[in-house]
PDB file of C-alpha atoms in Angstrom:
ATOM      1  CA  MET A   1     -31.155  -0.311  19.690  1.00 55.00           C
ATOM      2  CA  PRO A   2     -28.323  -1.403  17.520  1.00 80.00           C
ATOM      3  CA  LEU A   3     -25.878   1.080  15.765  1.00 92.00           C
ATOM      4  CA  HIS A   4     -25.743   1.204  12.368  1.00 94.00           C
ATOM      5  CA  VAL A   5     -22.443   0.769  11.300  1.00 93.00           C
ATOM      6  CA  PRO A   6     -21.595   2.407   7.992  1.00 91.00           C
ATOM      7  CA  PRO A   7     -20.018   0.256   5.441  1.00 94.00           C
ATOM      8  CA  ALA A   8     -16.291   1.303   4.472  1.00 96.00           C
ATOM      9  CA  PRO A   9     -15.474   2.265   0.982  1.00 96.00           C
ATOM     10  CA  ALA A  10     -14.353  -1.205  -0.735  1.00 97.00           C
ATOM     11  CA  PRO A  11     -10.918   0.133  -1.517  1.00 97.00           C
ATOM     12  CA  ALA A  12     -10.339   1.303   1.944  1.00 97.00           C
ATOM     13  CA  LEU A  13     -10.829  -2.472   3.342  1.00 97.00           C
ATOM     14  CA  ARG A  14      -9.032  -3.977   0.427  1.00 97.00           C
ATOM     15  CA  SER A  15      -6.093  -1.689   1.117  1.00 97.00           C
ATOM     16  CA  VAL A  16      -6.272  -2.956   4.840  1.00 97.00           C
ATOM     17  CA  LEU A  17      -6.390  -6.501   3.955  1.00 97.00           C
ATOM     18  CA  THR A  18      -3.535  -6.184   1.676  1.00 96.00           C
ATOM     19  CA  ALA A  19      -1.470  -4.636   4.364  1.00 95.00           C
ATOM     20  CA  LEU A  20      -2.603  -7.277   6.928  1.00 94.00           C
ATOM     21  CA  ALA A  21      -1.156 -10.128   4.185  1.00 93.00           C
ATOM     22  CA  SER A  22       1.813  -8.330   3.732  1.00 91.00           C
ATOM     23  CA  PRO A  23       4.525  -9.588   6.465  1.00 87.00           C
ATOM     24  CA  THR A  24       6.512  -6.454   5.658  1.00 87.00           C
ATOM     25  CA  ALA A  25       3.916  -3.917   6.775  1.00 87.00           C
ATOM     26  CA  VAL A  26       2.925  -6.246   9.562  1.00 85.00           C
ATOM     27  CA  ARG A  27       6.593  -5.935  10.868  1.00 83.00           C
ATOM     28  CA  GLU A  28       7.386  -2.606  10.083  1.00 83.00           C
ATOM     29  CA  ALA A  29       4.212  -1.317  12.053  1.00 79.00           C
ATOM     30  CA  ARG A  30       5.553  -1.411  15.358  1.00 82.00           C
ATOM     31  CA  THR A  31       2.457  -2.861  17.040  1.00 88.00           C
ATOM     32  CA  PRO A  32       3.819  -5.813  19.631  1.00 89.00           C
ATOM     33  CA  SER A  33       0.413  -6.945  20.002  1.00 90.00           C
ATOM     34  CA  LEU A  34      -0.269  -7.266  16.148  1.00 90.00           C
ATOM     35  CA  LEU A  35       3.175  -9.004  15.574  1.00 88.00           C
ATOM     36  CA  ARG A  36       2.280 -11.422  18.583  1.00 88.00           C
ATOM     37  CA  ALA A  37      -1.161 -12.089  17.112  1.00 88.00           C
ATOM     38  CA  GLN A  38      -1.778 -15.854  17.161  1.00 87.00           C
ATOM     39  CA  GLY A  39      -4.164 -16.876  14.157  1.00 86.00           C
ATOM     40  CA  PRO A  40      -5.930 -15.008  11.528  1.00 92.00           C
ATOM     41  CA  VAL A  41      -6.527 -11.413  12.123  1.00 94.00           C
ATOM     42  CA  THR A  42      -9.376  -9.796  10.581  1.00 96.00           C
ATOM     43  CA  PRO A  43     -10.405  -5.677  10.183  1.00 97.00           C
ATOM     44  CA  GLU A  44     -13.995  -5.246  11.579  1.00 95.00           C
ATOM     45  CA  LEU A  45     -15.820  -2.181  12.648  1.00 94.00           C
ATOM     46  CA  PRO A  46     -15.204   0.434  10.162  1.00 96.00           C
ATOM     47  CA  LEU A  47     -15.341   3.565  11.423  1.00 97.00           C
ATOM     48  CA  PRO A  48     -14.975   7.045   9.286  1.00 97.00           C
ATOM     49  CA  VAL A  49     -12.726   9.277  11.092  1.00 97.00           C
ATOM     50  CA  HIS A  50     -13.738  13.236  11.023  1.00 96.00           C
ATOM     51  CA  VAL A  51     -11.605  15.999  11.992  1.00 95.00           C
ATOM     52  CA  LEU A  52     -13.272  19.181  13.685  1.00 92.00           C
ATOM     53  CA  ASP A  53     -11.971  21.826  11.834  1.00 85.00           C
ATOM     54  CA  GLY A  54     -14.043  24.977  13.452  1.00 78.00           C
ATOM     55  CA  ASN A  55     -17.536  24.499  13.271  1.00 75.00           C
ATOM     56  CA  ALA A  56     -17.286  22.178  10.266  1.00 86.00           C
ATOM     57  CA  THR A  57     -16.087  18.226   9.892  1.00 92.00           C
ATOM     58  CA  ARG A  58     -14.298  16.764   7.348  1.00 93.00           C
ATOM     59  CA  LEU A  59     -13.525  13.079   6.519  1.00 94.00           C
ATOM     60  CA  THR A  60      -9.988  11.941   6.775  1.00 95.00           C
ATOM     61  CA  GLY A  61     -10.184   8.436   6.815  1.00 96.00           C
ATOM     62  CA  TRP A  62     -11.571   5.167   7.795  1.00 98.00           C
ATOM     63  CA  ARG A  63     -10.393   3.211  10.938  1.00 98.00           C
ATOM     64  CA  PHE A  64     -10.798  -0.667  11.258  1.00 98.00           C
ATOM     65  CA  LEU A  65     -10.374  -2.482  14.534  1.00 97.00           C
ATOM     66  CA  ILE A  66      -7.952  -5.547  14.060  1.00 97.00           C
ATOM     67  CA  ARG A  67      -9.486  -8.711  15.720  1.00 96.00           C
ATOM     68  CA  CYS A  68      -7.610 -11.567  16.640  1.00 94.00           C
ATOM     69  CA  GLY A  69      -9.902 -14.273  18.264  1.00 91.00           C
ATOM     70  CA  ASP A  70     -12.377 -12.491  20.924  1.00 90.00           C
ATOM     71  CA  ARG A  71     -10.239  -9.306  21.092  1.00 90.00           C
ATOM     72  CA  SER A  72      -8.782  -6.261  19.136  1.00 94.00           C
ATOM     73  CA  VAL A  73      -5.119  -6.256  19.009  1.00 95.00           C
ATOM     74  CA  ALA A  74      -4.614  -3.201  16.934  1.00 96.00           C
ATOM     75  CA  ALA A  75      -6.319  -0.752  14.560  1.00 97.00           C
ATOM     76  CA  ALA A  76      -5.504  -0.032  10.853  1.00 97.00           C
ATOM     77  CA  GLU A  77      -6.254   3.449   9.317  1.00 97.00           C
ATOM     78  CA  THR A  78      -6.820   4.295   5.920  1.00 98.00           C
ATOM     79  CA  MET A  79      -6.544   7.922   4.119  1.00 96.00           C
ATOM     80  CA  LEU A  80      -8.077   9.293   0.812  1.00 92.00           C
ATOM     81  CA  THR A  81      -5.170  10.137  -1.848  1.00 94.00           C
ATOM     82  CA  PRO A  82      -5.504  11.345  -5.094  1.00 94.00           C
ATOM     83  CA  ASP A  83      -5.721   7.827  -6.696  1.00 94.00           C
ATOM     84  CA  GLY A  84      -8.733   6.876  -3.846  1.00 94.00           C
ATOM     85  CA  TRP A  85      -8.364   5.242  -0.553  1.00 96.00           C
ATOM     86  CA  ALA A  86      -4.868   3.568   0.452  1.00 97.00           C
ATOM     87  CA  PHE A  87      -3.609   1.772   3.767  1.00 97.00           C
ATOM     88  CA  SER A  88      -2.139   4.457   5.973  1.00 96.00           C
ATOM     89  CA  HIS A  89      -0.790   2.700   9.281  1.00 95.00           C
ATOM     90  CA  PHE A  90      -1.245   0.285  12.001  1.00 95.00           C
ATOM     91  CA  PHE A  91      -1.224   1.204  15.641  1.00 94.00           C
ATOM     92  CA  GLU A  92      -2.236   0.106  19.128  1.00 94.00           C
ATOM     93  CA  GLY A  93      -2.857   1.939  22.508  1.00 93.00           C
ATOM     94  CA  PRO A  94      -5.461   3.077  24.997  1.00 95.00           C
ATOM     95  CA  TYR A  95      -7.995   4.405  22.089  1.00 95.00           C
ATOM     96  CA  ILE A  96      -8.719   0.779  20.630  1.00 95.00           C
ATOM     97  CA  ALA A  97     -10.302  -0.315  24.014  1.00 95.00           C
ATOM     98  CA  SER A  98     -11.885   2.993  24.663  1.00 97.00           C
ATOM     99  CA  THR A  99     -13.485   2.745  21.200  1.00 97.00           C
ATOM    100  CA  GLU A 100     -14.627  -0.808  21.983  1.00 96.00           C
ATOM    101  CA  ARG A 101     -16.191   0.331  25.422  1.00 96.00           C
ATOM    102  CA  ALA A 102     -17.729   3.576  23.824  1.00 97.00           C
ATOM    103  CA  LEU A 103     -19.616   1.365  21.138  1.00 96.00           C
ATOM    104  CA  ARG A 104     -20.717  -1.085  23.793  1.00 95.00           C
ATOM    105  CA  GLN A 105     -22.223   1.584  25.719  1.00 95.00           C
ATOM    106  CA  ALA A 106     -23.843   3.059  22.586  1.00 96.00           C
ATOM    107  CA  GLU A 107     -25.178  -0.191  21.608  1.00 94.00           C
ATOM    108  CA  VAL A 108     -27.622  -0.110  24.728  1.00 94.00           C
ATOM    109  CA  MET A 109     -28.857   3.548  24.070  1.00 93.00           C
ATOM    110  CA  GLN A 110     -32.729   3.580  23.083  1.00 91.00           C
ATOM    111  CA  GLN A 111     -31.994   5.762  20.135  1.00 93.00           C
ATOM    112  CA  PRO A 112     -30.103   4.162  17.146  1.00 95.00           C
ATOM    113  CA  TYR A 113     -27.327   5.878  15.938  1.00 96.00           C
ATOM    114  CA  GLN A 114     -24.237   5.644  13.052  1.00 97.00           C
ATOM    115  CA  PRO A 115     -21.000   5.385  14.737  1.00 97.00           C
ATOM    116  CA  ARG A 116     -18.090   7.742  13.550  1.00 97.00           C
ATOM    117  CA  LEU A 117     -15.089   8.694  15.097  1.00 98.00           C
ATOM    118  CA  LEU A 118     -14.172  12.787  15.607  1.00 97.00           C
ATOM    119  CA  SER A 119     -10.822  13.865  16.232  1.00 96.00           C
ATOM    120  CA  ILE A 120     -10.156  17.428  17.677  1.00 93.00           C
ATOM    121  CA  PRO A 121      -6.683  17.913  16.795  1.00 91.00           C
ATOM    122  CA  GLY A 122      -6.363  21.116  19.044  1.00 87.00           C
ATOM    123  CA  LEU A 123      -7.328  19.416  22.204  1.00 91.00           C
ATOM    124  CA  TYR A 124      -5.370  16.002  21.275  1.00 91.00           C
ATOM    125  CA  MET A 125      -8.909  14.139  21.893  1.00 95.00           C
ATOM    126  CA  LEU A 126     -10.572  11.739  19.953  1.00 97.00           C
ATOM    127  CA  ALA A 127     -14.661  11.014  20.452  1.00 98.00           C
ATOM    128  CA  LEU A 128     -17.057   8.775  19.212  1.00 98.00           C
ATOM    129  CA  TRP A 129     -19.565  10.699  17.396  1.00 97.00           C
ATOM    130  CA  LEU A 130     -23.104   9.304  17.398  1.00 97.00           C
ATOM    131  CA  HIS A 131     -24.765  10.608  14.382  1.00 96.00           C
ATOM    132  CA  GLY A 132     -28.621  10.682  14.739  1.00 94.00           C
ATOM    133  CA  ASP A 133     -28.992  10.072  11.255  1.00 94.00           C
ATOM    134  CA  CYS A 134     -28.492   6.238  10.335  1.00 93.00           C
ATOM    135  CA  THR A 135     -29.137   6.800   6.984  1.00 92.00           C
ATOM    136  CA  ALA A 136     -26.700   9.559   5.861  1.00 93.00           C
ATOM    137  CA  ASP A 137     -23.524   9.270   3.884  1.00 93.00           C
ATOM    138  CA  ALA A 138     -20.890   8.367   6.761  1.00 93.00           C
ATOM    139  CA  GLY A 139     -18.447  10.542   4.619  1.00 89.00           C
ATOM    140  CA  THR A 140     -20.227  13.446   4.758  1.00 86.00           C
ATOM    141  CA  GLY A 141     -22.553  15.339   7.124  1.00 75.00           C
ATOM    142  CA  HIS A 142     -22.363  18.094   9.974  1.00 87.00           C
ATOM    143  CA  LEU A 143     -22.712  17.373  13.657  1.00 92.00           C
ATOM    144  CA  ALA A 144     -26.456  17.929  14.669  1.00 93.00           C
ATOM    145  CA  ALA A 145     -26.870  19.606  18.026  1.00 93.00           C
ATOM    146  CA  THR A 146     -28.783  16.267  19.194  1.00 94.00           C
ATOM    147  CA  ASP A 147     -25.893  14.226  18.167  1.00 96.00           C
ATOM    148  CA  LEU A 148     -23.886  12.711  20.826  1.00 97.00           C
ATOM    149  CA  LEU A 149     -20.244  13.035  21.742  1.00 97.00           C
ATOM    150  CA  VAL A 150     -18.937  10.223  23.665  1.00 98.00           C
ATOM    151  CA  PRO A 151     -14.760  11.648  24.736  1.00 98.00           C
ATOM    152  CA  LEU A 152     -12.600   8.441  24.434  1.00 98.00           C
ATOM    153  CA  ALA A 153     -10.136   7.894  27.138  1.00 97.00           C
ATOM    154  CA  PRO A 154      -7.419   9.335  27.580  1.00 95.00           C
ATOM    155  CA  ALA A 155      -9.662  12.565  27.352  1.00 94.00           C
ATOM    156  CA  PRO A 156      -7.989  15.872  28.302  1.00 92.00           C
ATOM    157  CA  PRO A 157      -8.052  16.920  31.675  1.00 91.00           C
ATOM    158  CA  GLY A 158     -11.434  18.033  32.847  1.00 89.00           C
ATOM    159  CA  ILE A 159     -13.731  16.283  30.174  1.00 93.00           C
ATOM    160  CA  ALA A 160     -14.839  12.942  31.365  1.00 94.00           C
ATOM    161  CA  ALA A 161     -14.141   9.875  29.301  1.00 96.00           C
ATOM    162  CA  HIS A 162     -17.221   7.668  28.184  1.00 97.00           C
ATOM    163  CA  ARG A 163     -19.626  10.144  29.200  1.00 97.00           C
ATOM    164  CA  PRO A 164     -21.989  11.042  26.311  1.00 96.00           C
ATOM    165  CA  HIS A 165     -22.594  14.567  25.690  1.00 96.00           C
ATOM    166  CA  ARG A 166     -24.959  16.422  23.145  1.00 96.00           C
ATOM    167  CA  ALA A 167     -23.145  18.070  20.596  1.00 95.00           C
ATOM    168  CA  ALA A 168     -24.791  21.328  21.139  1.00 94.00           C
ATOM    169  CA  GLU A 169     -23.528  21.265  24.916  1.00 94.00           C
ATOM    170  CA  LEU A 170     -20.049  20.016  24.485  1.00 93.00           C
ATOM    171  CA  LEU A 171     -18.758  21.901  21.105  1.00 90.00           C
ATOM    172  CA  PRO A 172     -19.014  25.427  23.013  1.00 89.00           C
ATOM    173  CA  VAL A 173     -16.818  24.048  26.001  1.00 88.00           C
ATOM    174  CA  LEU A 174     -14.315  22.402  23.500  1.00 85.00           C
ATOM    175  CA  ALA A 175     -14.258  25.608  21.314  1.00 81.00           C
ATOM    176  CA  HIS A 176     -12.816  27.515  24.609  1.00 76.00           C
ATOM    177  CA  ARG A 177     -10.421  25.221  25.337  1.00 75.00           C
ATOM    178  CA  VAL A 178      -8.681  24.944  21.686  1.00 68.00           C
ATOM    179  CA  THR A 179      -5.786  27.121  21.730  1.00 60.00           C
ATOM    180  CA  PRO A 180      -4.853  28.255  18.217  1.00 59.00           C
ATOM    181  CA  ALA A 181      -1.295  27.465  17.256  1.00 55.00           C
ATOM    182  CA  PRO A 182       1.041  30.568  17.109  1.00 58.00           C
ATOM    183  CA  LEU A 183       1.746  32.083  13.573  1.00 60.00           C
ATOM    184  CA  LEU A 184       5.248  31.410  12.624  1.00 61.00           C
ATOM    185  CA  GLY A 185       7.420  34.405  13.383  1.00 60.00           C
ATOM    186  CA  SER A 186       5.105  35.731  16.593  1.00 53.00           C
ATOM    187  CA  PRO A 187       6.232  35.598  20.119  1.00 58.00           C
ATOM    188  CA  ALA A 188       4.947  32.353  21.993  1.00 52.00           C
TER     189      ALA A 188
END
């Protein structure tokens, strides 16, 4: 079944296109693969980025894979500001290839899904969130027990990257592993 990739907000896409057209933004990005890209680069596969905060999720941005020819060379992230969607930054690293791999895995699953990214800051973990409601607003919603989470590489120790887990099974494991940050002034 194909994935139902939600459309990104038009201002988010425009902000990425503007940044890609800016030699200063690209040069200051410190992404060697983007600087070395030969030929046109295009933002593709917009994915909403949600952060897991306790048992709730909140939308924090949209991530676009930046393609040059037949491969992704970087990613661009946008964020919501009081004035609307704005370009945040370019980056590269292992999560780009890992995201592509997880999306390819999801493409061959029997059930259709809406892909999203889920950040779990307490574990320095990122997962492909395969939401079962393909018609849902990609900027809202909650993790359903039957949604799938595919940890991206590098995953935290003891959590297998690229192995799909039902949210109802993985979230309790993650909750036990997340260590709350110490309060200021308390012994570490």
